[in-house]
Coordinates of C-alpha atoms and ligand atoms in Angstrom, one line a residue:
M20 CA -95.7 -63.0 -11.4
E21 CA -94.1 -65.7 -9.4
L22 CA -90.1 -66.4 -9.8
K23 CA -88.5 -69.7 -8.6
G24 CA -85.2 -70.5 -7.0
V25 CA -83.7 -72.2 -3.9
G26 CA -85.3 -71.5 -0.8
V27 CA -83.2 -71.2 2.4
G28 CA -85.4 -71.8 5.7
R29 CA -89.0 -72.1 5.8
G30 CA -89.8 -68.4 6.4
L31 CA -92.3 -66.2 4.9
A32 CA -92.0 -62.4 4.5
V33 CA -94.1 -59.5 2.8
G34 CA -93.0 -56.0 2.3
P35 CA -91.5 -53.5 0.0
V36 CA -88.5 -54.2 -2.0
L37 CA -85.2 -52.7 -2.1
C38 CA -82.7 -53.4 -4.9
M39 CA -79.2 -53.5 -4.3
P40 CA -77.2 -51.8 -7.3
D41 CA -74.8 -54.0 -9.0
P42 CA -70.8 -53.6 -8.0
L43 CA -69.1 -50.8 -9.7
E44 CA -66.6 -51.5 -12.3
E45 CA -63.1 -50.2 -11.9
P46 CA -63.0 -46.6 -13.7
A47 CA -61.0 -47.0 -16.9
L48 CA -57.3 -45.7 -17.4
V49 CA -57.9 -43.2 -20.0
R50 CA -56.9 -39.7 -20.5
R51 CA -59.5 -37.1 -19.7
T52 CA -61.0 -35.2 -22.6
T53 CA -62.8 -32.6 -20.2
D54 CA -61.0 -29.1 -19.1
A55 CA -59.3 -29.9 -16.0
A56 CA -60.7 -27.0 -13.8
A57 CA -64.3 -28.1 -14.6
E58 CA -63.3 -31.9 -13.8
A59 CA -61.8 -31.0 -10.5
S60 CA -64.6 -29.0 -9.4
T61 CA -67.3 -31.7 -10.1
T62 CA -64.9 -34.2 -8.5
R63 CA -64.8 -31.9 -5.4
A64 CA -68.7 -31.4 -5.4
A65 CA -69.0 -35.4 -5.4
L66 CA -66.5 -35.7 -2.7
S67 CA -68.4 -33.1 -0.6
A68 CA -71.7 -34.4 -1.1
V69 CA -70.7 -37.9 0.0
A70 CA -69.0 -36.4 3.2
A71 CA -72.2 -34.6 3.9
E72 CA -74.3 -37.6 3.3
F73 CA -72.1 -39.7 5.9
A74 CA -72.5 -36.7 8.4
A75 CA -76.2 -36.6 7.9
R76 CA -76.5 -40.6 8.5
G77 CA -74.0 -40.3 11.3
A78 CA -76.4 -37.7 13.1
T79 CA -79.4 -39.8 12.7
A80 CA -77.8 -43.0 13.7
G81 CA -76.1 -41.9 16.7
G82 CA -74.0 -44.2 19.1
T83 CA -70.9 -46.1 17.8
A84 CA -72.5 -45.8 14.2
R85 CA -71.9 -42.1 14.4
D86 CA -68.4 -42.5 15.4
I87 CA -68.0 -44.6 12.3
L88 CA -69.9 -42.4 9.8
E89 CA -68.2 -39.4 10.9
A90 CA -64.7 -41.0 10.5
S91 CA -65.9 -41.8 6.8
A92 CA -66.9 -38.3 6.4
M93 CA -63.4 -37.1 7.4
M94 CA -61.9 -39.4 4.9
A95 CA -64.1 -37.9 1.9
S96 CA -62.8 -34.6 3.1
D97 CA -59.3 -35.2 4.0
P98 CA -57.0 -32.5 2.7
T99 CA -54.3 -34.5 1.6
V100 CA -56.6 -36.9 -0.1
L101 CA -58.4 -33.7 -1.7
A102 CA -55.0 -32.5 -3.0
D103 CA -54.1 -35.7 -4.4
V104 CA -57.0 -36.2 -6.5
D105 CA -56.6 -32.6 -7.8
D106 CA -53.1 -33.4 -8.8
R107 CA -54.0 -36.5 -10.5
I108 CA -56.8 -34.5 -12.5
A109 CA -54.2 -32.2 -13.4
H110 CA -52.0 -34.8 -15.0
G111 CA -54.6 -35.9 -17.3
L112 CA -56.7 -38.5 -15.3
T113 CA -60.6 -38.4 -15.2
G114 CA -62.1 -37.5 -11.9
E115 CA -63.3 -41.1 -11.3
R116 CA -59.8 -42.5 -12.2
A117 CA -58.0 -39.7 -10.0
V118 CA -60.5 -40.9 -6.9
F119 CA -59.9 -44.4 -7.3
E120 CA -56.1 -44.0 -7.3
A121 CA -56.0 -41.5 -4.5
F122 CA -58.1 -43.6 -2.2
R123 CA -56.1 -46.7 -3.1
V124 CA -52.9 -45.0 -1.9
F125 CA -54.9 -44.1 1.1
E126 CA -56.0 -47.3 1.8
S127 CA -52.7 -48.9 1.6
A128 CA -51.2 -46.3 3.9
L129 CA -53.9 -47.4 6.6
I130 CA -52.9 -51.2 6.0
D131 CA -49.2 -50.2 6.4
L132 CA -49.9 -48.6 9.8
G133 CA -51.4 -51.8 11.1
G134 CA -53.5 -52.3 14.1
R135 CA -56.8 -50.5 14.5
M136 CA -55.8 -48.0 11.6
A137 CA -55.5 -51.1 9.0
E138 CA -59.2 -52.1 10.0
R139 CA -60.5 -48.7 8.6
A140 CA -59.1 -49.6 5.1
C141 CA -62.4 -51.3 3.9
D142 CA -64.3 -47.7 5.1
V143 CA -61.9 -45.9 2.9
R144 CA -62.9 -48.3 -0.2
D145 CA -66.5 -47.6 0.7
V146 CA -66.1 -44.0 0.6
S147 CA -64.2 -44.0 -2.8
R148 CA -66.8 -46.3 -4.3
R149 CA -69.5 -43.8 -3.3
V150 CA -67.8 -40.9 -4.8
I151 CA -67.3 -42.7 -8.1
A152 CA -71.1 -43.9 -7.9
R153 CA -71.8 -40.0 -7.6
L154 CA -69.8 -39.1 -10.4
R155 CA -71.4 -41.7 -12.6
G156 CA -74.9 -40.7 -11.5
V157 CA -75.6 -44.3 -10.4
A158 CA -76.9 -45.7 -7.1
A159 CA -73.9 -46.3 -4.3
P160 CA -73.0 -50.0 -4.0
G161 CA -73.7 -52.2 -1.1
I162 CA -76.5 -53.1 1.1
P163 CA -79.2 -49.9 0.8
Q164 CA -79.3 -47.7 3.7
A165 CA -83.0 -47.9 5.0
T166 CA -84.7 -46.8 8.4
E167 CA -87.9 -48.9 7.5
P168 CA -87.9 -52.8 7.2
Y169 CA -87.6 -54.1 3.5
I170 CA -87.1 -56.9 1.1
L171 CA -83.7 -57.0 -0.3
C172 CA -83.2 -57.9 -4.1
A173 CA -79.6 -58.4 -5.3
G174 CA -77.4 -60.1 -7.8
D175 CA -75.7 -61.7 -5.1
L176 CA -74.1 -60.7 -2.0
S177 CA -70.1 -60.8 -0.9
P178 CA -69.6 -62.5 2.2
A179 CA -68.8 -59.1 3.8
D180 CA -72.1 -57.7 2.8
A181 CA -74.3 -61.0 3.8
A182 CA -72.8 -60.5 7.3
M183 CA -73.9 -56.7 7.5
L184 CA -77.7 -58.0 7.0
D185 CA -79.7 -56.5 9.9
P186 CA -82.5 -59.1 10.5
D187 CA -84.4 -56.1 12.1
L188 CA -84.6 -54.3 8.9
V189 CA -84.1 -57.1 6.2
L190 CA -87.3 -59.0 6.4
A191 CA -86.3 -61.4 3.7
L192 CA -84.0 -61.2 0.4
F193 CA -83.9 -62.9 -3.0
T194 CA -80.8 -63.3 -5.3
R195 CA -80.3 -63.8 -9.0
D196 CA -77.1 -65.9 -8.3
G197 CA -76.1 -68.0 -5.0
G198 CA -76.7 -71.6 -4.4
P199 CA -78.3 -73.2 -1.2
S200 CA -74.9 -73.8 0.4
S201 CA -73.3 -70.5 -0.6
H202 CA -72.1 -68.1 2.1
T203 CA -75.2 -65.8 1.3
A204 CA -77.4 -68.8 2.4
I205 CA -75.5 -69.8 5.6
L206 CA -75.4 -66.4 6.8
T207 CA -79.3 -65.4 5.9
R208 CA -80.1 -68.7 7.6
A209 CA -78.2 -68.0 10.8
R210 CA -79.9 -64.8 11.0
A211 CA -83.4 -66.4 10.3
I212 CA -83.9 -64.4 7.4
P213 CA -86.4 -66.0 4.6
A214 CA -84.2 -66.2 1.5
V215 CA -84.6 -67.5 -1.8
V216 CA -81.3 -67.8 -3.9
G217 CA -80.4 -68.4 -7.5
I218 CA -83.5 -67.1 -9.0
G219 CA -81.5 -67.3 -12.3
A220 CA -82.7 -64.1 -14.0
D221 CA -82.2 -60.2 -13.4
V222 CA -85.4 -58.7 -11.9
H223 CA -86.1 -55.2 -12.8
L224 CA -88.2 -53.7 -10.0
A225 CA -89.1 -50.3 -8.8
N226 CA -87.8 -49.9 -5.2
G227 CA -91.0 -49.8 -2.8
E228 CA -92.8 -52.4 -4.9
T229 CA -94.3 -54.8 -2.7
V230 CA -93.4 -58.6 -2.8
I231 CA -93.9 -61.9 -1.0
V232 CA -91.0 -63.9 -0.2
D233 CA -91.8 -67.7 0.6
A234 CA -88.5 -69.8 1.4
A235 CA -90.5 -72.9 2.2
R236 CA -91.9 -72.8 -1.3
A237 CA -89.0 -71.1 -2.7
T238 CA -90.9 -68.5 -4.4
V239 CA -91.0 -64.7 -4.8
R240 CA -94.4 -63.3 -5.9
I241 CA -93.9 -59.9 -7.6
S242 CA -96.9 -57.5 -7.4
P243 CA -99.3 -59.7 -5.4
T244 CA -102.9 -59.1 -4.9
E245 CA -104.5 -57.6 -1.8
L246 CA -105.9 -61.1 -1.0
E247 CA -102.4 -62.8 -1.4
V248 CA -100.9 -60.0 0.9
S249 CA -103.1 -60.5 3.6
H250 CA -103.2 -64.1 3.6
A251 CA -99.3 -64.1 3.8
R252 CA -99.6 -61.4 6.8
R253 CA -102.0 -64.0 8.4
V254 CA -99.5 -66.9 8.2
I255 CA -96.6 -64.8 9.4
A256 CA -98.9 -63.8 12.5
D257 CA -99.8 -67.6 13.3
R258 CA -96.3 -68.9 12.7
A259 CA -95.3 -66.4 15.5
S260 CA -97.5 -67.4 18.0
A261 CA -96.7 -70.9 17.6
A262 CA -92.8 -70.4 17.6
S263 CA -92.5 -71.1 21.5
V264 CA -91.6 -74.7 21.8
P265 CA -89.8 -76.3 25.0
L266 CA -86.0 -76.9 24.9
R267 CA -85.0 -79.9 25.8
A268 CA -82.0 -82.2 24.7
G269 CA -82.1 -83.8 21.2
A270 CA -83.3 -87.3 21.2
L271 CA -85.3 -89.9 19.3
A272 CA -88.6 -91.0 20.1
D273 CA -87.0 -94.0 21.9
G274 CA -85.0 -92.0 24.0
T275 CA -81.6 -92.5 21.9
A276 CA -79.9 -89.2 22.7
V277 CA -78.8 -87.1 19.6
P278 CA -77.1 -84.0 20.8
L279 CA -78.2 -80.9 18.8
L280 CA -75.3 -78.7 18.9
A281 CA -74.8 -75.1 17.0
N282 CA -72.9 -73.7 14.0
V283 CA -71.6 -70.5 15.0
G284 CA -69.9 -67.8 13.3
T285 CA -70.5 -64.6 15.3
H286 CA -70.9 -63.5 18.9
A287 CA -74.6 -63.2 18.1
D288 CA -74.9 -66.6 16.6
A289 CA -73.5 -67.9 19.9
E290 CA -75.9 -65.8 21.8
A291 CA -78.8 -67.5 19.9
A292 CA -77.4 -70.7 20.3
V293 CA -77.6 -70.6 24.0
T294 CA -81.3 -69.2 24.0
L295 CA -82.5 -71.6 21.4
G296 CA -81.3 -74.6 23.5
A297 CA -78.0 -75.9 21.8
E298 CA -76.2 -78.3 23.8
G299 CA -72.7 -77.1 22.7
V300 CA -71.1 -75.9 19.6
G301 CA -70.7 -78.2 16.6
L302 CA -68.7 -75.8 14.3
L303 CA -67.2 -72.5 15.3
R304 CA -66.5 -71.0 12.0
T305 CA -63.3 -68.8 12.9
E306 CA -62.9 -67.2 9.8
L307 CA -66.1 -65.6 10.1
L308 CA -65.1 -63.8 13.4
F309 CA -62.0 -62.2 11.4
F310 CA -63.7 -62.0 7.9
D311 CA -63.1 -58.2 7.6
W312 CA -59.5 -58.0 9.3
V313 CA -56.9 -56.7 7.1
V314 CA -54.0 -57.6 9.3
A315 CA -53.6 -61.2 11.0
P316 CA -54.9 -61.1 14.4
T317 CA -52.5 -61.3 17.2
V318 CA -52.3 -64.7 19.7
E319 CA -53.9 -62.3 22.1
E320 CA -56.7 -60.7 19.9
Q321 CA -57.8 -64.4 19.0
R322 CA -57.7 -65.7 22.4
A323 CA -59.9 -62.8 23.8
Q324 CA -62.5 -63.8 21.0
Y325 CA -62.4 -67.5 21.6
T326 CA -62.6 -67.2 25.5
E327 CA -65.8 -65.0 24.8
V328 CA -67.5 -67.8 22.9
F329 CA -66.3 -70.6 25.3
R330 CA -67.6 -68.9 28.6
R331 CA -71.2 -69.1 26.9
F332 CA -70.9 -72.8 27.1
P333 CA -69.5 -74.0 30.5
D334 CA -69.6 -77.9 30.7
Q335 CA -70.5 -78.2 27.0
P336 CA -68.5 -79.1 23.9
V337 CA -67.1 -76.5 21.8
V338 CA -65.9 -77.8 18.1
V339 CA -63.6 -75.1 16.8
R340 CA -62.7 -75.2 13.0
V341 CA -59.3 -73.8 12.4
F342 CA -59.2 -71.0 9.5
D343 CA -60.9 -72.1 6.6
V344 CA -59.6 -69.5 4.3
G345 CA -59.9 -69.2 0.5
A346 CA -62.4 -69.9 -2.3
D347 CA -65.7 -68.6 -1.0
K348 CA -64.2 -67.3 2.2
P349 CA -61.2 -65.1 1.5
L350 CA -59.3 -63.8 4.6
R351 CA -57.3 -60.3 3.4
F352 CA -54.6 -61.4 5.9
V353 CA -53.7 -64.7 4.6
P354 CA -51.6 -64.7 1.5
T355 CA -53.3 -67.3 -0.8
G356 CA -51.2 -66.5 -3.9
P357 CA -52.2 -65.4 -7.3
P358 CA -56.1 -65.6 -8.4
E359 CA -56.8 -69.0 -9.3
P360 CA -59.4 -70.1 -12.0
N361 CA -60.9 -72.6 -9.7
P362 CA -60.4 -71.5 -6.1
A363 CA -62.6 -74.0 -4.6
L364 CA -60.3 -76.7 -5.9
G365 CA -56.8 -74.7 -5.1
N366 CA -55.2 -73.2 -2.2
R367 CA -57.9 -73.3 0.6
G368 CA -58.6 -74.6 4.1
L369 CA -55.8 -76.9 5.3
R370 CA -53.6 -76.3 2.3
A371 CA -53.6 -72.7 2.9
L372 CA -52.5 -73.2 6.4
R373 CA -49.9 -75.4 6.0
R374 CA -48.1 -72.9 3.7
N375 CA -48.7 -70.4 6.3
E376 CA -47.9 -72.7 9.4
W377 CA -47.3 -69.5 11.6
L378 CA -51.0 -68.5 11.4
L379 CA -51.9 -72.1 12.2
R380 CA -49.4 -72.3 15.1
D381 CA -50.9 -68.8 16.3
Q382 CA -54.3 -70.0 16.3
L383 CA -53.6 -73.2 18.3
E384 CA -51.7 -71.4 20.7
A385 CA -54.8 -68.9 21.3
L386 CA -57.1 -71.6 21.3
A387 CA -55.0 -73.7 24.2
L388 CA -54.9 -70.5 26.2
A389 CA -58.6 -69.8 25.8
Q390 CA -59.1 -73.3 27.0
A391 CA -56.8 -73.1 29.9
E392 CA -58.6 -69.7 31.0
T393 CA -62.0 -71.2 30.6
G394 CA -61.9 -74.9 31.2
A395 CA -63.8 -75.3 28.1
D396 CA -64.6 -78.7 26.6
L397 CA -62.6 -77.9 23.6
R398 CA -62.1 -79.9 20.5
V399 CA -60.6 -78.7 17.3
M400 CA -60.7 -79.9 13.7
A401 CA -59.2 -78.8 10.3
P402 CA -61.1 -77.9 7.1
M403 CA -60.4 -79.2 3.7
V404 CA -58.4 -82.1 4.4
N405 CA -57.3 -84.7 2.0
D406 CA -55.9 -87.7 3.3
A407 CA -54.1 -89.2 6.3
D408 CA -50.9 -87.4 5.8
D409 CA -52.7 -84.0 5.9
A410 CA -54.6 -85.4 9.1
A411 CA -51.6 -86.6 10.6
Y412 CA -49.8 -83.2 10.0
F413 CA -52.9 -81.6 12.0
V414 CA -53.1 -83.8 14.9
D415 CA -49.3 -83.5 15.4
L416 CA -49.1 -79.7 15.3
A417 CA -52.5 -79.5 17.4
H418 CA -50.6 -81.8 20.2
E419 CA -47.5 -79.9 19.8
M420 CA -49.2 -76.6 20.5
G421 CA -51.1 -78.2 23.6
V422 CA -54.2 -79.0 22.0
Q423 CA -56.1 -82.1 22.6
G424 CA -59.3 -83.5 21.2
V425 CA -58.4 -83.2 17.5
G426 CA -60.3 -84.1 14.6
M427 CA -61.0 -83.8 10.9
T428 CA -63.8 -82.1 9.1
V429 CA -64.9 -84.5 6.3
E430 CA -65.9 -82.4 3.1
V431 CA -63.5 -83.7 0.3
P432 CA -64.8 -87.2 -0.9
S433 CA -61.1 -88.7 -0.5
L434 CA -61.1 -88.4 2.8
A435 CA -64.6 -89.9 3.1
L436 CA -63.0 -93.0 1.1
L437 CA -60.1 -93.1 3.6
A438 CA -62.1 -92.3 6.8
D439 CA -61.0 -95.7 8.1
Q440 CA -57.3 -94.6 8.1
V441 CA -57.9 -91.3 9.5
L442 CA -60.2 -92.2 12.2
E443 CA -57.5 -94.8 13.7
F444 CA -55.6 -91.6 15.0
S445 CA -58.0 -88.8 14.8
D446 CA -60.5 -88.3 17.7
F447 CA -63.6 -87.7 15.9
A448 CA -64.9 -86.6 12.4
S449 CA -67.4 -83.7 11.5
I450 CA -69.1 -84.3 7.9
G451 CA -69.4 -80.8 6.3
T452 CA -72.2 -81.7 4.0
N453 CA -72.1 -78.5 2.3
D454 CA -68.6 -79.1 0.7
L455 CA -69.1 -82.8 0.6
T456 CA -71.9 -82.5 -1.8
Q457 CA -70.2 -79.6 -3.9
Y458 CA -67.2 -82.0 -4.3
T459 CA -68.9 -85.2 -4.6
M460 CA -71.3 -84.0 -7.2
A461 CA -68.7 -81.5 -9.2
A462 CA -71.3 -78.7 -8.5
D463 CA -70.4 -75.5 -7.6
R464 CA -72.0 -74.3 -4.1
M465 CA -72.2 -70.7 -5.1
L466 CA -74.3 -71.2 -8.0
G467 CA -77.9 -72.0 -8.2
T468 CA -77.4 -73.3 -11.8
F469 CA -77.7 -77.1 -11.0
P470 CA -79.7 -77.5 -7.8
Q471 CA -80.6 -81.2 -8.6
Y472 CA -76.6 -81.7 -8.2
Q473 CA -76.3 -79.3 -5.3
D474 CA -78.5 -81.3 -2.9
P475 CA -77.2 -83.4 0.1
W476 CA -80.2 -85.7 -0.3
H477 CA -78.3 -87.1 -3.3
P478 CA -77.8 -90.9 -2.9
A479 CA -74.0 -90.5 -3.9
V480 CA -73.5 -87.9 -1.0
L481 CA -75.5 -90.2 1.8
R482 CA -73.5 -93.1 0.4
L483 CA -70.4 -91.4 1.5
V484 CA -72.0 -90.2 4.8
K485 CA -72.8 -94.0 5.5
M486 CA -69.0 -95.0 4.8
I487 CA -67.6 -92.3 7.1
C488 CA -70.0 -93.1 10.1
D489 CA -69.4 -96.9 9.5
A490 CA -65.7 -96.0 9.9
G491 CA -66.4 -94.2 12.9
A492 CA -68.3 -96.8 14.3
A493 CA -65.5 -99.4 13.7
A494 CA -63.1 -97.1 15.4
G495 CA -65.3 -96.3 18.3
K496 CA -64.9 -92.6 17.3
P497 CA -68.0 -90.1 17.1
V498 CA -68.8 -88.8 13.8
G499 CA -70.8 -85.6 13.7
I500 CA -72.6 -83.6 10.8
C501 CA -71.9 -79.9 10.6
G502 CA -73.2 -78.9 7.2
E503 CA -76.6 -77.4 6.5
A504 CA -78.1 -80.7 6.0
A505 CA -78.4 -81.3 9.4
A506 CA -80.8 -78.0 9.4
D507 CA -83.1 -80.0 7.3
A508 CA -85.5 -81.5 9.6
R509 CA -86.2 -84.5 7.6
L510 CA -82.8 -85.2 6.4
A511 CA -81.5 -85.0 10.1
V512 CA -83.6 -88.2 10.7
V513 CA -81.9 -89.8 8.0
L514 CA -78.6 -88.9 8.9
V515 CA -79.1 -90.3 12.3
G516 CA -80.2 -93.4 10.6
L517 CA -77.0 -93.3 8.9
G518 CA -74.9 -93.4 11.9
A519 CA -74.4 -89.7 12.6
T520 CA -73.8 -89.4 16.6
T521 CA -74.5 -85.6 16.8
L522 CA -75.9 -82.7 14.6
S523 CA -74.7 -79.2 14.2
M524 CA -76.7 -76.6 12.6
T525 CA -77.7 -72.8 12.4
P526 CA -79.4 -72.2 15.9
V527 CA -82.6 -71.2 14.4
A528 CA -83.0 -74.5 12.8
L529 CA -82.8 -76.3 16.3
A530 CA -86.4 -76.4 17.4
D531 CA -87.5 -78.0 14.0
V532 CA -85.1 -80.5 14.1
R533 CA -85.6 -81.3 17.8
A534 CA -89.3 -81.8 17.2
E535 CA -88.9 -84.3 14.3
L536 CA -86.3 -86.4 15.8
A537 CA -88.7 -86.8 18.6
L538 CA -91.2 -88.2 16.0
H539 CA -89.1 -91.4 15.0
T540 CA -87.3 -94.4 16.8
L541 CA -83.6 -95.5 15.9
A542 CA -85.1 -98.3 14.2
E543 CA -87.5 -96.4 11.9
A544 CA -84.5 -93.8 11.2
R545 CA -82.4 -96.6 10.0
M546 CA -85.2 -97.9 8.1
L547 CA -85.7 -94.5 6.3
A548 CA -81.8 -94.1 5.7
A549 CA -82.1 -97.8 4.0
R550 CA -84.6 -96.3 1.8
A551 CA -82.9 -93.0 1.0
L552 CA -79.7 -95.0 0.0
Q553 CA -81.4 -96.5 -2.6
G554 CA -82.7 -93.4 -4.4
R555 CA -81.5 -92.8 -8.0
T556 CA -81.5 -88.8 -7.6
A557 CA -81.7 -86.5 -4.7
A558 CA -85.2 -85.8 -5.5
D559 CA -86.0 -89.7 -5.7
S560 CA -84.4 -90.1 -2.2
R561 CA -86.0 -87.5 -0.6
A562 CA -89.4 -88.8 -1.9
R563 CA -88.4 -92.4 -0.6
A564 CA -87.6 -91.1 2.8
S565 CA -90.7 -88.7 3.1
V566 CA -93.2 -91.5 1.9
A567 CA -92.8 -93.3 5.1
L568 CA -92.2 -90.4 7.1
H569 CA -95.5 -88.6 6.9
Ligands
LIG622 C1 -69.5 -77.5 5.2 O1 -68.6 -77.4 3.9 O2 -70.6 -78.5 5.1 C2 -69.0 -76.8 6.2 C3 -69.6 -77.0 7.4 O3 -68.2 -76.0 6.2 P1 -68.6 -74.5 5.3 O4 -70.1 -74.3 5.1 O5 -68.2 -73.2 6.4 O6 -67.5 -74.4 4.2
LIG623 MG1 -66.7 -76.5 4.3

């Protein structure tokens, strides 16, 4: 059987599958029908089994992982929590609900303590979920624990789970939900983990069954033949030996420079960017540096993180995006108000920061300090900017806090239409094609349900890109691309033809894009861009540009 979805990257992988259990529902608040003593003893048994499981995993893991896992084992056997669980059972709750409530109290107590203690709050939640899963007799939620490489099958991944993926263990993954620009896709691409997202159907597989994930063809082959497996293994080996391409600056065939920058969300990404020859950072997603923090990082804590990134790029530009909070990137330490029916259209990005100006001030102060300490070529930009009023607010505040080189992420169509106004006083623009596609096409980037719309090749998106690049050229200001579109080697050429002055992408895409740019002159790139602009659909624009390219 072959499943089809949306491919992320071009990789191929073969291996045994491990399925990620669906998230657990909150235990219902109903009266217990069982005997209190029996319920308490079953619950205690589940708690001690989970504690033992953590301790055993810690002993095998060693190092810092051992400390973390041992702390989790202690949480599962904490006498105060155990007494609280017993008490709640005695007052009529089920074991599941008693565990849920007692650990929730424990979690809030840690959050109130702040600092390092607050950072353990998510570990408490993990312990509680594991105990509840055991009481229900179902598999524990989250990324499966494995010691041998495997292919992950999941409904979808939370940003936290996606960020935990270990490329040494996860050979590839495929998901029922998720679109090509979702954070699952971005984080897997950044770790060079081949993925096929948005399969659209639940797949019931036994753990250990062999599958082949082919991201370039966007397919997942279930129960492949031996011939298919050996063919896939041969292709993987051939690609590994062809992977060493010389590192050089990005340029077209006629020598036109196109600086190739990196999108970075972790220190590991920053290291990969240097290794893979990035000419700087085109997008530092600062919210990913702090996505699991429960309390807001102080100015000092932020300065330390930014300094570490800046030091890796002496004499190269580093474009930092201030916290893009909300929608697909929730940060627990930023109050974004009650849940919204359409969070991507609501209180996110600069909108959320304007309502929490203390946070933006702290972040800009930390960036200015890190810049002064390292001498970095720092530029700062804001996400989810709607118009010149938003842009002027951000420029003024950044200057007040001592940051120069201030630009805007253009990812909302209103700002694309007003780019001429904004580029009069901003220093640069960087087009976020992931959100620009989502908002232009009214197609949710988190879903794979409308891939024909959630595609940056769409002529409607390309025409907006051209409008922004034209505004940049008229104002004499650079316009870069920092969305995933820049990582698509063929589209990268078209984007340069439309007027993009730099391209920023996940570090693993640098080699492909560098090689493709070197095949075309600026005149050819412009010709391809003109052809793509005339497409009627994303597929049509891609085909028009591809015919002439190959
Ligand atoms: C974008 O929207 O294209 C972008 C670069 O930002 P993010 O994917 O982090 O929303
Ligand atoms: Mg965006």
